[in-house]
Coordinates of C-alpha atoms and ligand atoms in Angstrom, one line a residue:
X1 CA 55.6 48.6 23.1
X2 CA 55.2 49.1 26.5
X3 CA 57.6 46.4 28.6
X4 CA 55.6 45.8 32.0
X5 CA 59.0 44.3 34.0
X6 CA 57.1 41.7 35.6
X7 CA 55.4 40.2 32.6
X8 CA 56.5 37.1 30.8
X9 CA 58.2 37.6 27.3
X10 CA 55.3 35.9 25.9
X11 CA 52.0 34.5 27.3
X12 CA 49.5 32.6 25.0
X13 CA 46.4 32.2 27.0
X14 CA 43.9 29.8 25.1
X15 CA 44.6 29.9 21.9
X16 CA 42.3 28.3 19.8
X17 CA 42.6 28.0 15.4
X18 CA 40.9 26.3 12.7
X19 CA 41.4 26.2 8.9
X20 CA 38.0 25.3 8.0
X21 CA 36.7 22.1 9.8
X22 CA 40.5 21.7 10.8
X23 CA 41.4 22.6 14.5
X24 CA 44.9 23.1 14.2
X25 CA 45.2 24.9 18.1
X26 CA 43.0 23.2 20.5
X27 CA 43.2 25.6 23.6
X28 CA 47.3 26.7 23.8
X29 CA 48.4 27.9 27.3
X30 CA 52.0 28.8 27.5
X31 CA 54.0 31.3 29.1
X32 CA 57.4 32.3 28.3
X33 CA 59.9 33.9 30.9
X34 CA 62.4 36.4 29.6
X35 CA 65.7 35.0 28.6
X36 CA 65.2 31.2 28.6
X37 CA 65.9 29.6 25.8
X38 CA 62.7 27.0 24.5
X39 CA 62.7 24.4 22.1
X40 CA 59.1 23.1 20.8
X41 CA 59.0 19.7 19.2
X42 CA 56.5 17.6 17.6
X43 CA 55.7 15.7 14.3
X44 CA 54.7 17.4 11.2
X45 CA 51.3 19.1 11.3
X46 CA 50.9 19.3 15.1
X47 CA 50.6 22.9 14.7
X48 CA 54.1 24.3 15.6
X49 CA 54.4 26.9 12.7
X50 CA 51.0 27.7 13.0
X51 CA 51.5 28.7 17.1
X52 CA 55.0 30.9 16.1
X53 CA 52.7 32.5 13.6
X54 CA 50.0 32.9 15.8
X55 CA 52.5 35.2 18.2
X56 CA 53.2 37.6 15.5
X57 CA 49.7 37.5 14.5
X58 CA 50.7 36.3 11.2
X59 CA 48.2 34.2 11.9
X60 CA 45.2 35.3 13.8
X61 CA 43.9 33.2 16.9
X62 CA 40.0 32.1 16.6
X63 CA 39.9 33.0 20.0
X64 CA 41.8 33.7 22.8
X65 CA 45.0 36.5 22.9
X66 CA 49.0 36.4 22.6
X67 CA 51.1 39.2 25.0
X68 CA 54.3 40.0 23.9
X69 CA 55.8 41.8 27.2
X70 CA 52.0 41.6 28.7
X71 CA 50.7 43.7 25.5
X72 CA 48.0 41.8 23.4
X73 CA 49.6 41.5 19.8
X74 CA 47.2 42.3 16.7
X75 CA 44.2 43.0 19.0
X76 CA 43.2 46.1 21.6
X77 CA 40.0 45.4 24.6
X78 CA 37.1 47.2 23.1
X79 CA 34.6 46.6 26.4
X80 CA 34.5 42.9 26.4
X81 CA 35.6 42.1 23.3
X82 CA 38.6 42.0 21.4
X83 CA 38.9 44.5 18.3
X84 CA 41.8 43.9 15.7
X85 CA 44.7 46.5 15.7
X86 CA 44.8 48.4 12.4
X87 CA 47.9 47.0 10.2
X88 CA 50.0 49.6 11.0
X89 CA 49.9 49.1 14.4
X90 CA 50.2 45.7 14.2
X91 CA 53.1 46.2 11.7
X92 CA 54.4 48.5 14.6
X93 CA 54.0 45.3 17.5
X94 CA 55.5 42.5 14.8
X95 CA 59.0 44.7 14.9
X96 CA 59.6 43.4 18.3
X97 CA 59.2 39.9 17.8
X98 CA 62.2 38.0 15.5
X99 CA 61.1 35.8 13.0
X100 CA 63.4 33.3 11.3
X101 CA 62.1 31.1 8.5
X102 CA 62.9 28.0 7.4
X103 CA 63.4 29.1 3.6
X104 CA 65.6 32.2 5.2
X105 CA 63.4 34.9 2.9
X106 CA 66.3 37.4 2.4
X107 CA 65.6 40.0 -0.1
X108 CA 67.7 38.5 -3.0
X109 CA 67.9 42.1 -5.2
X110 CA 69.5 43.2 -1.6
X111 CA 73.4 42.8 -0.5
X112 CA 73.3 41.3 3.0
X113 CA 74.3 45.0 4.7
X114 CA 71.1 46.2 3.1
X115 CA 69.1 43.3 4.5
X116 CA 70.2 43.9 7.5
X117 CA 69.6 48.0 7.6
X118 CA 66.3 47.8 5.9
X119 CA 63.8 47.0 8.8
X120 CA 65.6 49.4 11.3
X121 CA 65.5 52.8 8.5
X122 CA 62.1 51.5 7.8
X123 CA 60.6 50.9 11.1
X124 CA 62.6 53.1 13.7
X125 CA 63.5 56.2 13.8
X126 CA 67.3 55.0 12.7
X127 CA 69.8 56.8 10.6
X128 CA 71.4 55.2 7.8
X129 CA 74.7 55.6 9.5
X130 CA 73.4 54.1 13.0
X131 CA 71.3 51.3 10.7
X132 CA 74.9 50.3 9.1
X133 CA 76.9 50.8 12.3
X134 CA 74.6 48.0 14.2
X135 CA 74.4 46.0 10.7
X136 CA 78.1 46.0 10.9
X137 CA 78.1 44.5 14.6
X138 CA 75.5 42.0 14.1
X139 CA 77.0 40.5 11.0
X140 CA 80.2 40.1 13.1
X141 CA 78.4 38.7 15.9
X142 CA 77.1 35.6 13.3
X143 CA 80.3 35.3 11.5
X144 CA 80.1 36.9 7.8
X145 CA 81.3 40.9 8.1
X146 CA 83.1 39.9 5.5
X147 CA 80.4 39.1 3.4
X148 CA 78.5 42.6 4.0
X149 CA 78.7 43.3 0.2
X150 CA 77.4 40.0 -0.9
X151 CA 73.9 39.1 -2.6
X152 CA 72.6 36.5 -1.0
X153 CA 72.6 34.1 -3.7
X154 CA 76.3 34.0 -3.2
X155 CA 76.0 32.7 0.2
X156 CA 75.5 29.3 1.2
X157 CA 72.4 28.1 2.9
X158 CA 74.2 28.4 6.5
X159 CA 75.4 31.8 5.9
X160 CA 72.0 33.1 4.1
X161 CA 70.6 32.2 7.5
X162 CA 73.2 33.3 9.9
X163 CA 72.3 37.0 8.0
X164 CA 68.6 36.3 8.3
X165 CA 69.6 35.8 12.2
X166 CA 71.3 39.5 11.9
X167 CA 68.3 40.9 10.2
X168 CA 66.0 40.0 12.9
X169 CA 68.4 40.9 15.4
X170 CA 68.4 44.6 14.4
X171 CA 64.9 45.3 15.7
X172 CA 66.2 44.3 19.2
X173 CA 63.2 41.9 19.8
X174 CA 62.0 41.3 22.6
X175 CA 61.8 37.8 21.5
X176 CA 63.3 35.8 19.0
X177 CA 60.8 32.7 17.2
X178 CA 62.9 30.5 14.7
X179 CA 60.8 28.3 12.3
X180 CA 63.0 25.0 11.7
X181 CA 65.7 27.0 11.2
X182 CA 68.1 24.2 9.6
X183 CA 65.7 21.9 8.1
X184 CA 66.3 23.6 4.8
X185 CA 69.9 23.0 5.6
X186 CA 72.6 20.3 3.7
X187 CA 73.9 18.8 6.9
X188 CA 77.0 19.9 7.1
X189 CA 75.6 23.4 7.4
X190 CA 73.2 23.1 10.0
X191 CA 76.3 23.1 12.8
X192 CA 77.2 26.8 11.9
X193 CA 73.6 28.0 12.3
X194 CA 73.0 26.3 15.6
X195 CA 76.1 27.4 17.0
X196 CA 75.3 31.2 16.2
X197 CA 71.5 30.2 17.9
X198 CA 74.0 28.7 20.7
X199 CA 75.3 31.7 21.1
X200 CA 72.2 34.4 21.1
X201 CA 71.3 31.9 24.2
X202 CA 74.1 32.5 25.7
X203 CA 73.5 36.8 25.7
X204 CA 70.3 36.0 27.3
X205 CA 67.9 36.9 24.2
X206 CA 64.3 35.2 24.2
X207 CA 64.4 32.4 21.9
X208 CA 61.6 29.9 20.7
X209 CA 62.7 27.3 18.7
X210 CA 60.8 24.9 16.5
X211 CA 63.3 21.7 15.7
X212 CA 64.2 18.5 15.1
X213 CA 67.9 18.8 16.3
X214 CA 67.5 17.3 19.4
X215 CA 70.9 17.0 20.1
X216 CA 70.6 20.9 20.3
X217 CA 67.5 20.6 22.4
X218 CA 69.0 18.7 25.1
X219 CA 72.5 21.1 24.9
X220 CA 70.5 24.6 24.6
X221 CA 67.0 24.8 25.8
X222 CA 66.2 25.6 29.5
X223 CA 62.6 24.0 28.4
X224 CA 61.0 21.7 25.6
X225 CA 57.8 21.9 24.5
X226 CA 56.3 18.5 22.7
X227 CA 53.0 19.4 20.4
X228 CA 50.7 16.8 19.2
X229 CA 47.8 17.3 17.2
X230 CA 47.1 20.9 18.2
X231 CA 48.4 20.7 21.8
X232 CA 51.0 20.9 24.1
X233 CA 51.3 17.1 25.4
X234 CA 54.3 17.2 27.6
X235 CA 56.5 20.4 28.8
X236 CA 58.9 20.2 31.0
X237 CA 63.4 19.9 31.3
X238 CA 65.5 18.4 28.4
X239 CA 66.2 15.7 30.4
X240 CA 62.3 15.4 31.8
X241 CA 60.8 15.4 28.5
X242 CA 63.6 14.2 26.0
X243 CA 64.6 11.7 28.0
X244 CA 62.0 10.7 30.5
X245 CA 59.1 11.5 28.3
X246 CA 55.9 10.8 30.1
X247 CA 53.5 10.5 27.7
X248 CA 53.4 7.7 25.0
X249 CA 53.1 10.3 21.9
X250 CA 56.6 12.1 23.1
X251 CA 58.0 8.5 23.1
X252 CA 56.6 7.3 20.0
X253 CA 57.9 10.7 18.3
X254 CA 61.5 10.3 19.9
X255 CA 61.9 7.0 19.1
X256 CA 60.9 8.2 15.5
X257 CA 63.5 11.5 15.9
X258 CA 66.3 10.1 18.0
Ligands
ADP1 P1 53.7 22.0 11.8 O1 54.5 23.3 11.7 O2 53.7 21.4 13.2 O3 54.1 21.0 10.8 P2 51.5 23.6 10.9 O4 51.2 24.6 12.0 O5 52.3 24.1 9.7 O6 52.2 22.3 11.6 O7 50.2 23.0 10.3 C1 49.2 22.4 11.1 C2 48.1 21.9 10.2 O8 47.4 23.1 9.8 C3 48.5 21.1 9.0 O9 47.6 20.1 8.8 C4 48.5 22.1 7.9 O10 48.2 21.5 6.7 C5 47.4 23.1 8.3 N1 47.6 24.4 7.9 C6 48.6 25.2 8.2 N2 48.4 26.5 7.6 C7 47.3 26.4 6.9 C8 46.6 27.3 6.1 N3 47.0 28.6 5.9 N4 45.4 26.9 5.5 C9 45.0 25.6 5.7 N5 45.6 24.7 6.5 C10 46.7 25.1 7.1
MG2 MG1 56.1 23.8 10.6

């Protein structure tokens, strides 16, 4: 992927989707500048996973475009229209943007190492030696080198996740999307994942983050994003949007969160 310097991480301009007769994006404009950190909030069915999905082109806009470091993702010009990348390509784009799900989608007939090597030997032009070295680091950076050899089923929920954090790490994306990261979570579990999240923040990595934790919110993110119904209804600061919401959705949603 080409990085233009001057580009945003991400820029959704109007981003439109329906599932049948439902409109699920009703015209998304959003930019994302490198290395902030931005938590989208919003009740259930406001179309959150459906605009993460929509950046990787897991889900395909009805119309208008997604630039990951100012290259349109799934789609090339083709005079004035736009003409779908073929898979491979897109394949090729969707290595440089993280995804972490909810339901942490490790491969369970893999040890966690092997998670974490797969993508890289599969996608880049890595050696198996480099794939484990960088495996290695990453699974030290969220805690569990010590559980390199495991299957995942021997992990707890935390710790499946903290390696599905590694995994997407090792492409080196050039942004990061997590998908509710801890709802899946027992409580006492969801500290250890937000910490490592905490900490990816902290090197400066491109993360958007779809929560509830608003605790986290108003400690991590340089911006929050509140959805309703398709749309983005108020954006702004923590404290402008978590705690001096504007609109009477956000508030009614807070009250309902908080
Ligand atoms: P959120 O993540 O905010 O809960 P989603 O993006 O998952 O919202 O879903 C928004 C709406 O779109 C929901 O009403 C959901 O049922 C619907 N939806 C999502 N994915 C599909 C799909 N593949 N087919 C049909 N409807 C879908
Ligand atoms: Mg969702």
């Amino acid at each position: 992927m080409s990085a233009t310097p001057e580009a945003p991480a991400v820029e959704i301009i109007g981003a439109h989707k329906a599932f049948g007769t439902h409109q699920v994006l009703r015209g998304i404009d959003l930019q994302i500048r490198r290395g902030t950190v931005t938590v989208v909030i919003g009740p259930s069915g406001s179309g959150k996973s459906t605009l993460l999905r929509t950046v990787n082109h897991l889900e395909r806009p009805d119309s208008g475009v997604v630039l990951v470091d100012g290259e349109p993702i799934g789609v090339r010009r083709h005079g004035d229209r736009l003409k779908e990348l073929p898979e491979r390509a897109i394949l090729r784009q969707r290595a440089r943007i993280g995804f972490v799900f909810q339901h942490f989608n490790l491969f369970p007939h893999l040890t966690v190492l092997e998670n974490v090597v797969e993508a890289p030997i599969a996608l880049r032009r890595t050696t198996p030696t480099q794939a484990r070295a960088l495996a290695r680091t990453l699974l030290e950076r969220v805690g569990l080198a010590e559980k390199a050899d495991a299957y995942p089923r021997q992990l707890s929920g935390g710790q499946q996740q903290r390696v599905a954090i590694a995994r997407a790490l090792a492409l080196e994306p050039s942004v990061l999307l997590f998908d509710e990261p801890t709802s899946a979570l027992d409580p006492e579990l969801v500290g250890e994942v937000l910490a490592v999240i905490k900490d990816l923040a902290a090197t400066g990595t491109t993360l958007v983050v779809v929560t509830h934790e608003i605790g986290f919110a108003r400690e991590v993110a340089d911006r929050v994003i509140f959805m309703d119904e398709g749309a983005v209804v108020e954006d702004g600061t923590p404290a402008a949007v978590l705690d001096h919401p504007s609109h009477p959705r956000t508030r009614d949603f807070l009250s309902r969160v908080l």
